[in-house]
Amino acid sequence: MLPVPVEMLLRGFRTLTVLAPHPDDEVFGCFGLIRCAQRLGLSVEVHIVTDGERCFGALPVDEELALRAARQQESLQAAALLGYPPPTFWGLGDSQLMEQPALVERALQNHCRADALCVAPWWNDGHPDHEMVAHGLRQVSAAGQSIFYPVWALIDRARRTQFFAQEGVAAITLAPAERALKQRAAALFQTQFSRDATPAGAIIRDEFLAEFTTDHEYYVHGH
C-alpha cells in the first residue's frame, strides 16, 4: 500500500459530506478526514442515516425512543467537540436499509452535489446498513466523487485483507494530539460501551475501540 496524501482526496471540493449509517461511524471511520477538511477550509456536513435504535435488538417503544435520543445526543456532542455543524438525522430504520434501497438512494441524491466529496463505509464492511449506504452512494455518485472507509472490516481478518487488497487505498496518519482528540470523541458514545451496565453486553468492546482509534485511518475510491 502506497499512502496517498489526504489533500489529494479533497482537492477540488468545497464540501466534505460524511455519511454515517449509525451515530458513531462518523468518528470511528473518518475523524481524520473531517479534521483535514477543516484545516483546508472545506465545509463539513455529517448525515446520520439511522439512529442505531436496533443495536440491542427490538426494544419496547419507550426504550427505543430513549435510545434514539441518547444516540443522537452522542453525535451532537461529538460535533460540538470537533467543531463542525450539528449533524442531520435522517431517521431511517436501523438494520432495515437493505429493504429500502430506493429510499436510501433518493436521500443520497439530495446530498451528493458536484462540489462535495462524499464518504461512506466500505461496501463490504460486514454490516448490512453500512453496505447499503455504500452501494447507494456508488449508484448516485460520479466517478471520483466518493470514497469509502472501513469500520467493522478492521476487526474481521478476511474483510480487512480484502479491503487492503483494493487498488488505491489511502492512509491518514494522526498526530498524537489528533489521536487523543479522536479517543475523546469516541468516548462520547457511551451507549455502545455497555448494556445493562455490563461490558459483556457492549456493542463496542475494548479491543474493537482500540482498533477504531489507532493513529491510522484508511479510505478507498469506489468506482
C-alpha positions as semicolon CSV with decimal commas, in nm:
position;residue;x (nm);y (nm);z (nm)
1;M;0,000;0,000;0,000
2;L;0,140;0,336;-0,101
3;P;-0,021;0,607;0,114
4;V;-0,193;0,882;-0,081
5;P;-0,171;1,232;0,072
6;V;-0,514;1,310;0,213
7;E;-0,509;1,651;0,046
8;M;-0,529;1,465;-0,286
9;L;-0,861;1,313;-0,182
10;L;-1,009;1,653;-0,100
11;R;-0,862;1,854;-0,388
12;G;-1,119;2,040;-0,595
13;F;-1,408;2,003;-0,349
14;R;-1,574;2,268;-0,136
15;T;-1,757;2,033;0,100
16;L;-1,691;1,703;0,273
17;T;-2,017;1,512;0,309
18;V;-1,990;1,237;0,568
19;L;-2,246;0,956;0,559
20;A;-2,270;0,758;0,882
21;P;-2,517;0,468;0,891
22;H;-2,533;0,497;1,270
23;P;-2,425;0,752;1,530
24;D;-2,051;0,692;1,598
25;D;-1,948;0,581;1,246
26;E;-1,857;0,940;1,163
27;V;-1,594;0,937;1,439
28;F;-1,473;0,577;1,427
29;G;-1,445;0,579;1,048
30;C;-1,343;0,922;0,927
31;F;-1,240;1,153;1,208
32;G;-0,908;1,221;1,037
33;L;-1,067;1,314;0,706
34;I;-1,303;1,554;0,883
35;R;-1,010;1,719;1,060
36;C;-0,815;1,752;0,736
37;A;-1,116;1,907;0,562
38;Q;-1,146;2,157;0,845
39;R;-0,780;2,252;0,814
40;L;-0,820;2,304;0,439
41;G;-1,125;2,526;0,486
42;L;-1,386;2,288;0,344
43;S;-1,738;2,285;0,478
44;V;-1,820;1,966;0,668
45;E;-2,165;1,808;0,658
46;V;-2,240;1,498;0,864
47;H;-2,551;1,293;0,794
48;I;-2,660;1,014;1,030
49;V;-2,873;0,774;0,826
50;T;-3,031;0,577;1,114
51;D;-3,043;0,641;1,486
52;G;-2,898;0,297;1,562
53;E;-3,204;0,211;1,767
54;R;-3,180;-0,164;1,696
55;C;-2,822;-0,207;1,818
56;F;-2,951;-0,418;2,109
57;G;-3,232;-0,575;1,909
58;A;-3,600;-0,484;1,918
59;L;-3,692;-0,287;2,230
60;P;-4,018;-0,167;2,382
61;V;-4,128;0,162;2,225
62;D;-4,032;0,380;2,522
63;E;-3,687;0,224;2,547
64;E;-3,631;0,258;2,172
65;L;-3,724;0,627;2,181
66;A;-3,487;0,684;2,473
67;L;-3,207;0,505;2,291
68;R;-3,268;0,706;1,974
69;A;-3,246;1,030;2,172
70;A;-2,932;0,918;2,356
71;R;-2,752;0,814;2,038
72;Q;-2,842;1,137;1,862
73;Q;-2,713;1,333;2,160
74;E;-2,380;1,149;2,143
75;S;-2,332;1,252;1,780
76;L;-2,428;1,610;1,865
77;Q;-2,168;1,613;2,144
78;A;-1,903;1,481;1,906
79;A;-1,986;1,756;1,656
80;A;-1,955;2,020;1,926
81;L;-1,621;1,879;2,043
82;L;-1,477;1,865;1,691
83;G;-1,621;2,198;1,575
84;Y;-1,841;2,106;1,279
85;P;-2,213;2,185;1,243
86;P;-2,468;1,959;1,413
87;P;-2,535;1,651;1,202
88;T;-2,864;1,590;1,029
89;F;-3,054;1,278;1,134
90;W;-3,242;1,104;0,855
91;G;-3,426;0,868;1,091
92;L;-3,434;0,570;0,855
93;G;-3,484;0,227;1,007
94;D;-3,182;0,076;1,178
95;S;-3,096;-0,267;1,032
96;Q;-3,365;-0,214;0,768
97;L;-3,182;-0,022;0,496
98;M;-3,138;-0,328;0,273
99;E;-3,517;-0,338;0,247
100;Q;-3,537;0,027;0,135
101;P;-3,279;0,075;-0,145
102;A;-3,487;0,328;-0,340
103;L;-3,545;0,538;-0,028
104;V;-3,176;0,534;0,057
105;E;-3,076;0,635;-0,297
106;R;-3,324;0,924;-0,306
107;A;-3,190;1,054;0,024
108;L;-2,834;1,028;-0,103
109;Q;-2,917;1,211;-0,427
110;N;-3,028;1,510;-0,222
111;H;-2,681;1,548;-0,073
112;C;-2,436;1,434;-0,342
113;R;-2,360;1,767;-0,504
114;A;-2,090;1,815;-0,764
115;D;-1,877;2,023;-0,526
116;A;-1,893;1,769;-0,242
117;L;-1,673;1,469;-0,173
118;C;-1,898;1,205;-0,020
119;V;-1,756;0,949;0,222
120;A;-1,938;0,638;0,344
121;P;-1,847;0,300;0,490
122;W;-1,688;0,045;0,260
123;W;-1,928;-0,167;0,055
124;N;-1,807;-0,493;0,213
125;D;-1,781;-0,368;0,570
126;G;-1,978;-0,654;0,726
127;H;-2,288;-0,467;0,846
128;P;-2,592;-0,454;0,615
129;D;-2,663;-0,088;0,687
130;H;-2,302;0,008;0,611
131;E;-2,309;-0,187;0,288
132;M;-2,645;-0,046;0,177
133;V;-2,527;0,313;0,222
134;A;-2,212;0,229;0,027
135;H;-2,400;0,061;-0,258
136;G;-2,643;0,351;-0,274
137;L;-2,362;0,604;-0,288
138;R;-2,189;0,412;-0,566
139;Q;-2,512;0,427;-0,764
140;V;-2,570;0,801;-0,733
141;S;-2,219;0,950;-0,723
142;A;-1,997;1,031;-1,017
143;A;-1,653;0,877;-1,057
144;G;-1,406;1,043;-0,822
145;Q;-1,680;1,195;-0,609
146;S;-1,698;0,927;-0,340
147;I;-1,460;0,744;-0,110
148;F;-1,519;0,471;0,146
149;Y;-1,388;0,387;0,492
150;P;-1,377;0,055;0,682
151;V;-1,521;0,017;1,031
152;W;-1,624;-0,341;1,109
153;A;-1,391;-0,470;0,837
154;L;-1,100;-0,357;1,054
155;I;-1,178;-0,628;1,310
156;D;-1,262;-0,907;1,064
157;R;-0,946;-1,068;0,929
158;A;-1,087;-1,177;0,593
159;R;-1,261;-0,846;0,522
160;R;-0,959;-0,649;0,637
161;T;-0,739;-0,845;0,397
162;Q;-0,986;-0,783;0,116
163;F;-1,000;-0,410;0,191
164;F;-0,625;-0,366;0,181
165;A;-0,609;-0,560;-0,144
166;Q;-0,813;-0,284;-0,313
167;E;-0,626;-0,061;-0,553
168;G;-0,552;0,291;-0,434
169;V;-0,604;0,259;-0,059
170;A;-0,520;0,590;0,106
171;A;-0,390;0,626;0,461
172;I;-0,415;0,912;0,707
173;T;-0,171;0,922;0,998
174;L;-0,298;1,102;1,305
175;A;-0,052;1,305;1,510
176;P;-0,054;1,217;1,883
177;A;-0,271;1,516;1,974
178;E;-0,521;1,434;1,700
179;R;-0,536;1,071;1,803
180;A;-0,602;1,179;2,162
181;L;-0,886;1,401;2,038
182;K;-1,032;1,111;1,840
183;Q;-1,022;0,898;2,153
184;R;-1,206;1,172;2,344
185;A;-1,469;1,192;2,071
186;A;-1,507;0,814;2,058
187;A;-1,556;0,801;2,435
188;L;-1,870;1,013;2,398
189;F;-2,063;0,718;2,252
190;Q;-2,136;0,568;2,590
191;T;-2,447;0,379;2,478
192;Q;-2,219;0,144;2,285
193;F;-1,981;0,050;2,565
194;S;-2,215;-0,139;2,796
195;R;-2,563;-0,284;2,808
196;D;-2,746;-0,316;3,138
197;A;-2,430;-0,175;3,299
198;T;-2,215;-0,472;3,197
199;P;-1,928;-0,458;2,947
200;A;-2,030;-0,806;2,830
201;G;-2,334;-0,651;2,666
202;A;-2,133;-0,385;2,482
203;I;-2,150;-0,334;2,108
204;I;-1,803;-0,175;2,107
205;R;-1,577;-0,398;2,314
206;D;-1,241;-0,267;2,435
207;E;-1,047;-0,446;2,162
208;F;-1,280;-0,301;1,896
209;L;-1,238;0,051;2,031
210;A;-0,861;0,011;2,029
211;E;-0,873;-0,085;1,661
212;F;-1,109;0,201;1,573
213;T;-0,885;0,462;1,740
214;T;-0,535;0,379;1,621
215;D;-0,320;0,651;1,468
216;H;-0,421;0,546;1,114
217;E;-0,737;0,568;0,905
218;Y;-0,794;0,424;0,561
219;Y;-1,002;0,512;0,256
220;V;-1,057;0,376;-0,092
221;H;-1,225;0,515;-0,406
222;G;-1,544;0,346;-0,511
223;H;-1,560;0,330;-0,892
